[in-house]
C-alpha atoms as a PDB file:
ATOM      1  CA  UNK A   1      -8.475 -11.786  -6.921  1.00  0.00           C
ATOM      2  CA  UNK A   2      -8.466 -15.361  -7.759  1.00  0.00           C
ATOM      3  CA  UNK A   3      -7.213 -16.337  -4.312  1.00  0.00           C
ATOM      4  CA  UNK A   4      -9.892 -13.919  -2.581  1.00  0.00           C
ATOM      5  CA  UNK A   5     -12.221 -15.472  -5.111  1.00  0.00           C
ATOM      6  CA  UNK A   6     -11.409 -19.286  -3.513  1.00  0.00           C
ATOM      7  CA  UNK A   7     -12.036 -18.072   0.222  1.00  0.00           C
ATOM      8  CA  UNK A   8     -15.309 -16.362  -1.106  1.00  0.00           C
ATOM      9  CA  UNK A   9     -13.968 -13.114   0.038  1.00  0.00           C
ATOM     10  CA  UNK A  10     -15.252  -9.765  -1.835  1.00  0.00           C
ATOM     11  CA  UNK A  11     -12.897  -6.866  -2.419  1.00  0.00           C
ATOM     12  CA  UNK A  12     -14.401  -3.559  -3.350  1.00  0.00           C
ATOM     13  CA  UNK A  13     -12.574  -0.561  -5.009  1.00  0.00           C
ATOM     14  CA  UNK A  14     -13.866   2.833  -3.443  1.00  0.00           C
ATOM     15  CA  UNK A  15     -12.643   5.503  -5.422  1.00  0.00           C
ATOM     16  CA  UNK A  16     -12.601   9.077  -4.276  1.00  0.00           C
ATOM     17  CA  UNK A  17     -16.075  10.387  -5.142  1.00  0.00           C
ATOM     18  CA  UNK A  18     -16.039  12.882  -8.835  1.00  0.00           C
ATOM     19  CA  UNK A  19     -18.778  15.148  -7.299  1.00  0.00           C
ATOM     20  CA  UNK A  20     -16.783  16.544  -4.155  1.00  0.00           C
ATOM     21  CA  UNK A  21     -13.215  15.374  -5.659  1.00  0.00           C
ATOM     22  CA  UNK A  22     -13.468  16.170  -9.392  1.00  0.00           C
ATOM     23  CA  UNK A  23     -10.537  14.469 -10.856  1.00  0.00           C
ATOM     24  CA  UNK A  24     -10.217  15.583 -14.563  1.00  0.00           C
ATOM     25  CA  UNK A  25      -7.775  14.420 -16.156  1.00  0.00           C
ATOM     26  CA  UNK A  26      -7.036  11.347 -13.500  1.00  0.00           C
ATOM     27  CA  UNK A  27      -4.545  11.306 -11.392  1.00  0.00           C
ATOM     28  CA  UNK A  28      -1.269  10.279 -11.536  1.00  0.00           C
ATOM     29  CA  UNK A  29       0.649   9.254  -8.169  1.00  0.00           C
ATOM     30  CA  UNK A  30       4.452  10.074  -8.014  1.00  0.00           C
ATOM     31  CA  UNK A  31       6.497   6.880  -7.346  1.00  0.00           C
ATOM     32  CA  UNK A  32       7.466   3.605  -8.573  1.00  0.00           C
ATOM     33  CA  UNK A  33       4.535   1.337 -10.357  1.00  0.00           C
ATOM     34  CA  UNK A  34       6.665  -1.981  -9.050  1.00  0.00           C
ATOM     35  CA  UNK A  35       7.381  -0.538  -5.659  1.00  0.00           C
ATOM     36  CA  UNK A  36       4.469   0.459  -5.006  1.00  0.00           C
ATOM     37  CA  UNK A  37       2.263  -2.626  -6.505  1.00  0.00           C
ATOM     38  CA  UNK A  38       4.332  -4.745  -4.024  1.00  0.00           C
ATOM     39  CA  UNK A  39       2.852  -2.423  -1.552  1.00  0.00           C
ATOM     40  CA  UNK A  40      -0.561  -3.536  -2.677  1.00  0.00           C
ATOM     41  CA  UNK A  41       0.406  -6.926  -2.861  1.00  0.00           C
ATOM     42  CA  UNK A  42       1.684  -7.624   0.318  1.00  0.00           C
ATOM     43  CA  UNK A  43      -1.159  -5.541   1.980  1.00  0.00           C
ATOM     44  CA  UNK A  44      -3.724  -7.629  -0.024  1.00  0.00           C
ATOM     45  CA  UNK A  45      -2.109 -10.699   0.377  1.00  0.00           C
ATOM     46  CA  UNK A  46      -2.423 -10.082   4.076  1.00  0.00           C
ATOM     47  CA  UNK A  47      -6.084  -9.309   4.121  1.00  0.00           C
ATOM     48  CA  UNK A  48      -6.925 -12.245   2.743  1.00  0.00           C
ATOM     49  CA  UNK A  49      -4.485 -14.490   4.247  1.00  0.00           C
ATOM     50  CA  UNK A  50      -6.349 -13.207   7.399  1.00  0.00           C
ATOM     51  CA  UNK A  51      -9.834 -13.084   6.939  1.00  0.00           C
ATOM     52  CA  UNK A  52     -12.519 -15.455   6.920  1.00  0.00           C
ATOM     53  CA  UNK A  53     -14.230 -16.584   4.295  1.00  0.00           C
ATOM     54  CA  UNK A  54     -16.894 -15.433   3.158  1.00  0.00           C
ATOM     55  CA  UNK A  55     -15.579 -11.646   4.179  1.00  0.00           C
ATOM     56  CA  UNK A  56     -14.270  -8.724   2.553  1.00  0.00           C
ATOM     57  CA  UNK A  57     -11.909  -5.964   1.920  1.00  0.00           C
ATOM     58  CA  UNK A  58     -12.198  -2.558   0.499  1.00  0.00           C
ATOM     59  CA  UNK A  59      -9.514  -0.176  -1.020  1.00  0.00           C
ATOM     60  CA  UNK A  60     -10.385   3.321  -0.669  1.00  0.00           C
ATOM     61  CA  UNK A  61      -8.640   6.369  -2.424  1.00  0.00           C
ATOM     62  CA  UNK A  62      -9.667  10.366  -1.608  1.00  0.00           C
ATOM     63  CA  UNK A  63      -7.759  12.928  -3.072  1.00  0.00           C
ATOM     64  CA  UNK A  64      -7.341  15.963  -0.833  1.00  0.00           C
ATOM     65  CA  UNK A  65      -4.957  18.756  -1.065  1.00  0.00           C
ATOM     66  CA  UNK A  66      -2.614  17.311  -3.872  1.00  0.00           C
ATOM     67  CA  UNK A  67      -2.561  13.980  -2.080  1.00  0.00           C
ATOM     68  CA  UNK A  68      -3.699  10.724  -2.601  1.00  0.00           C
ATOM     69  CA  UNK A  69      -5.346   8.924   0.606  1.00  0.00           C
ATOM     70  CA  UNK A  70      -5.340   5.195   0.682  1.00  0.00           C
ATOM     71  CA  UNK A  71      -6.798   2.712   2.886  1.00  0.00           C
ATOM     72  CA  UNK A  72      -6.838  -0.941   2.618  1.00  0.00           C
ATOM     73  CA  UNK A  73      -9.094  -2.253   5.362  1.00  0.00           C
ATOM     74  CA  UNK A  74     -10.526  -6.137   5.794  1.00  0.00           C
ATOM     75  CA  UNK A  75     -12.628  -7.890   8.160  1.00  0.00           C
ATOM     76  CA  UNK A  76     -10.217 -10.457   9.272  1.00  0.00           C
ATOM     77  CA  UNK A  77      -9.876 -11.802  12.600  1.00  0.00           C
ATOM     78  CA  UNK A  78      -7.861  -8.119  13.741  1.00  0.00           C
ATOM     79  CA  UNK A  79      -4.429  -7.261  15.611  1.00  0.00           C
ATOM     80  CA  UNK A  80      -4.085  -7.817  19.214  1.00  0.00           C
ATOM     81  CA  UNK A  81      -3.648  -4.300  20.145  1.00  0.00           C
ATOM     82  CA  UNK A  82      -0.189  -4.881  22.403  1.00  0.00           C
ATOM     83  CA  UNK A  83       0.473  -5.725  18.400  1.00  0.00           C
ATOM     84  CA  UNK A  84       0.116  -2.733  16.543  1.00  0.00           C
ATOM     85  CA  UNK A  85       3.825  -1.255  17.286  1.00  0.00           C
ATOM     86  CA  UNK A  86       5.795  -4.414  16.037  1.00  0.00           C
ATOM     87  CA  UNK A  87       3.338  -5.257  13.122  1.00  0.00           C
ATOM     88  CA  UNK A  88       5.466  -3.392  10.912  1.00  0.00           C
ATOM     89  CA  UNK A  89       9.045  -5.027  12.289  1.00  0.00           C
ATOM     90  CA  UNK A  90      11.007  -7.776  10.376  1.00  0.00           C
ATOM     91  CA  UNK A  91       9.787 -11.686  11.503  1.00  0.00           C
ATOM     92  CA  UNK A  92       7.659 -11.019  13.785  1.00  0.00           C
ATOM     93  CA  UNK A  93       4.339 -12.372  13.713  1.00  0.00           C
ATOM     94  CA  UNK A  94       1.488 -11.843  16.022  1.00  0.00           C
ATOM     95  CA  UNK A  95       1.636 -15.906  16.182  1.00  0.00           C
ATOM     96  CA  UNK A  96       4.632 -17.266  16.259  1.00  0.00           C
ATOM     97  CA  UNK A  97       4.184 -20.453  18.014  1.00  0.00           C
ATOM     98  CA  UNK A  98       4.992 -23.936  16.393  1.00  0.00           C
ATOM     99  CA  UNK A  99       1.615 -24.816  15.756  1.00  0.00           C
ATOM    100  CA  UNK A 100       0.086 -21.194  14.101  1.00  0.00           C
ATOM    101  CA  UNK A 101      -2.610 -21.174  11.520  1.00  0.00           C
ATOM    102  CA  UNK A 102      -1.360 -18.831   9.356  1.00  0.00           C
ATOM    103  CA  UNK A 103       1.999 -19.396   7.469  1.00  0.00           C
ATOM    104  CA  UNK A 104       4.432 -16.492   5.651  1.00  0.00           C
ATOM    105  CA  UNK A 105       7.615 -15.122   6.717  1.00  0.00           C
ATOM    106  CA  UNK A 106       6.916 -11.893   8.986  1.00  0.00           C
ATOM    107  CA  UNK A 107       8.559  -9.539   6.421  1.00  0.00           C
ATOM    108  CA  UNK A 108       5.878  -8.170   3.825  1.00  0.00           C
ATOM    109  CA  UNK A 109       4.856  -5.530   6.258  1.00  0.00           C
ATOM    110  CA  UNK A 110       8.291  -4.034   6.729  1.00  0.00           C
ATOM    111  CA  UNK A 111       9.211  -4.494   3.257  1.00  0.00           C
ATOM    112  CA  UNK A 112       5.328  -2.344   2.265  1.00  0.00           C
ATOM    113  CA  UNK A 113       6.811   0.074   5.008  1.00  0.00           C
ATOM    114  CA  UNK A 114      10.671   0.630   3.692  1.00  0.00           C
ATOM    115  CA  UNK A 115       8.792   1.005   0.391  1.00  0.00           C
ATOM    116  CA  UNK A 116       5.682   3.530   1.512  1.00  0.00           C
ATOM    117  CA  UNK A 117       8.799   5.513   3.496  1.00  0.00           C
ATOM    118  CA  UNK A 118      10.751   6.018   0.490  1.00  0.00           C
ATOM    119  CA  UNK A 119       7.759   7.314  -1.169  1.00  0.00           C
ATOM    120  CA  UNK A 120       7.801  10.258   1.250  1.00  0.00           C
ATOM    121  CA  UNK A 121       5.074   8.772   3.383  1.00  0.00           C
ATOM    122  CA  UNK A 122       4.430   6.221   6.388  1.00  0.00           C
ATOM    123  CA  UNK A 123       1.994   2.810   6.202  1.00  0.00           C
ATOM    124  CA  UNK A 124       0.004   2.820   9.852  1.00  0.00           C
ATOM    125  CA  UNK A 125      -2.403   0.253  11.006  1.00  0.00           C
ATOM    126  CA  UNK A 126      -5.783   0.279  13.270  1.00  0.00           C
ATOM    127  CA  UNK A 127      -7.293  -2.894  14.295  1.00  0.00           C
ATOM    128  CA  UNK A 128      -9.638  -4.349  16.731  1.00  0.00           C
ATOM    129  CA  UNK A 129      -9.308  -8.121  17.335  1.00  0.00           C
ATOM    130  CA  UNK A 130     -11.916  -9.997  15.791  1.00  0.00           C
ATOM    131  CA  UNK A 131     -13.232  -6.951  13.642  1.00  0.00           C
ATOM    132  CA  UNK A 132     -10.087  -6.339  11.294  1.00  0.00           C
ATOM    133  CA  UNK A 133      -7.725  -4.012  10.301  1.00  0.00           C
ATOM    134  CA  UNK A 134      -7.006  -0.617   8.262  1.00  0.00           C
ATOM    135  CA  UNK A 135      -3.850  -0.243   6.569  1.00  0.00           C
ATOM    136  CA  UNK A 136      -3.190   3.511   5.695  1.00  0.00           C
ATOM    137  CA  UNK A 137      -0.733   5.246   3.451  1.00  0.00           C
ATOM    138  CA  UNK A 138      -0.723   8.710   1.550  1.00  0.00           C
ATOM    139  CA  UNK A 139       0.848   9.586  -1.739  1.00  0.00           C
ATOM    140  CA  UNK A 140       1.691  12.565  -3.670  1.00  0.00           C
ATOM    141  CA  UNK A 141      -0.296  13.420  -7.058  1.00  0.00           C
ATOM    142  CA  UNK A 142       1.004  14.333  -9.979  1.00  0.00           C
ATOM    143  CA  UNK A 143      -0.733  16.295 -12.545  1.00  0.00           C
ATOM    144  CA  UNK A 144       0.030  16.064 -15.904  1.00  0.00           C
ATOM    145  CA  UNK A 145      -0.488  19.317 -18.128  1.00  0.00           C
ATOM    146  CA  UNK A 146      -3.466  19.907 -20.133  1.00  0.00           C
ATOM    147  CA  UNK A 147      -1.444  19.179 -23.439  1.00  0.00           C
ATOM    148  CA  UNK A 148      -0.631  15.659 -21.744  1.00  0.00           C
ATOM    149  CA  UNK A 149      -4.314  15.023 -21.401  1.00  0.00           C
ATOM    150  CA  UNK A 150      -6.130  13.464 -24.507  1.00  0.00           C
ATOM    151  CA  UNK A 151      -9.992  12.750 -23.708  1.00  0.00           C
ATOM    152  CA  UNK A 152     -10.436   9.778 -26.212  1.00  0.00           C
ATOM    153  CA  UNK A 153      -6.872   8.309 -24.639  1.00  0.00           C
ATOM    154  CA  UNK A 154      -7.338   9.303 -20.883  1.00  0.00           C
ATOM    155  CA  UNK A 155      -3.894  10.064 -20.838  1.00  0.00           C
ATOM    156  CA  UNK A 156      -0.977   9.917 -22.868  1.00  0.00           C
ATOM    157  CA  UNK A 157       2.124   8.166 -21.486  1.00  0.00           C
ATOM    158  CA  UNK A 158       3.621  10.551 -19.157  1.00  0.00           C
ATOM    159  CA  UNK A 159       7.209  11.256 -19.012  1.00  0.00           C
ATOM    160  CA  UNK A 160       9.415   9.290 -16.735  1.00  0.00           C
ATOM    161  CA  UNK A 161      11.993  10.762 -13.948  1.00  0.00           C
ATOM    162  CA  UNK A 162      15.271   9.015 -13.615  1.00  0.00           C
ATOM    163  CA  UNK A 163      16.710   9.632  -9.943  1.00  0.00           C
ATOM    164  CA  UNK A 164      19.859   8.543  -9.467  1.00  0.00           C
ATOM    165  CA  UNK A 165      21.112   7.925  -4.837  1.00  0.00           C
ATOM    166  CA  UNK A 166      24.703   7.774  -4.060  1.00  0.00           C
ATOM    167  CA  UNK A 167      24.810   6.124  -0.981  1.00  0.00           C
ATOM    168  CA  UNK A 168      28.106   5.344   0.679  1.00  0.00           C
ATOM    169  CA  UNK A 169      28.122   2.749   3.623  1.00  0.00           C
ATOM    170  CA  UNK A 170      29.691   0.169   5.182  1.00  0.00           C
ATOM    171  CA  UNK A 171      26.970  -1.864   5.824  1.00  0.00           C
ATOM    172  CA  UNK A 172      26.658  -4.291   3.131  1.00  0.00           C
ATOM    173  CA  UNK A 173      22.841  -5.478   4.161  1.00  0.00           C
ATOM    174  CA  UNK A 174      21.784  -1.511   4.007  1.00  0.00           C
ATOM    175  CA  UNK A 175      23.408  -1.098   0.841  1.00  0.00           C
ATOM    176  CA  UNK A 176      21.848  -4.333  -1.148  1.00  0.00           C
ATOM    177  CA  UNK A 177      18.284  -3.661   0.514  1.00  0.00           C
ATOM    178  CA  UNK A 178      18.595  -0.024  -0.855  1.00  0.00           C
ATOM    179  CA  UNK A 179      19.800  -1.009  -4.219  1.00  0.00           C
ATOM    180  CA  UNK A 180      16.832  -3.238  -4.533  1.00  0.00           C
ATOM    181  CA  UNK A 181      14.541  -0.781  -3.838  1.00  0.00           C
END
């Protein structure tokens, strides 16, 4: 927020609405909380990085069917659409001359993507250039049980799930990346 709040840029929260999507008690999305705020970070980060100032982004949510709908869309200056297939492929960058205007790496959208895949799901992107883009994801809900639910709480801390992956390789790269995820 504070660096949207420098380029005058206004981001909006759109949750699903209560009256066609009553969510009582509120949701809880399977997955990991760190995972999946880098996912918000990096999208974010990119929204802003790319728009204008003085523009905006919204993050919407609708629950449907035991899933969780997300959208993070901006009004930044767009993806060429020849773009759209590599956007989401280690280094590259739409720009990738000497002399580009926007700096970073080329890797936040593939890492969002490893991270949204592992979560049973898969980010995609629509753009225009010049009229911004839509970054979409879904996630699954979990409900807690009535007993979890406390009204004057919201909820009460649910219980955690400890997964353990044996993964055997010989590919040293695959294995670290995985074991940092």
């Amino acid at each position: 927020k504070p660096v949207a709040d420098a380029k005058n840029i206004t981001i909006t929260v759109t949750p699903c609405d209560e009256e066609e999507n009553p969510v009582d008690p509120p949701i809880l999305m399977d997955g990991d909380k760190g995972q999946l705020g880098q996912v918000f970070n990096n999208l974010l980060s990119n929204a802003i990085k790319f728009n204008e100032p003085g523009g905006s982004i919204n993050i919407n949510v609708e629950v449907r069917n035991r899933t969780a709908y997300v959208a993070v869309s901006d009004t930044g200056i767009g993806i060429p659409e020849d773009a759209l297939d590599k956007v989401f492929s280690r280094f590259y960058q739409v720009d990738s001359s000497s002399t580009r205007k926007y700096g970073g790496t080329g890797i936040g959208l593939a890492i969002a993507q490893d991270i949204v895949r592992l979560h049973g799901s898969r980010l995609t992107v629509s753009s225009k250039l010049g009229q911004g883009a839509t970054f979409r994801f879904s996630l699954a809900i979990a409900r807690p049980d009535r007993d979890d639910y406390d009204e004057n709480a919201r909820l009460t801390t649910p219980l955690e799930t400890h997964l353990i992956v044996e993964l055997v390789t010989q590919d040293r790269a695959l294995a670290t990346q995985i074991r940092s995820l």
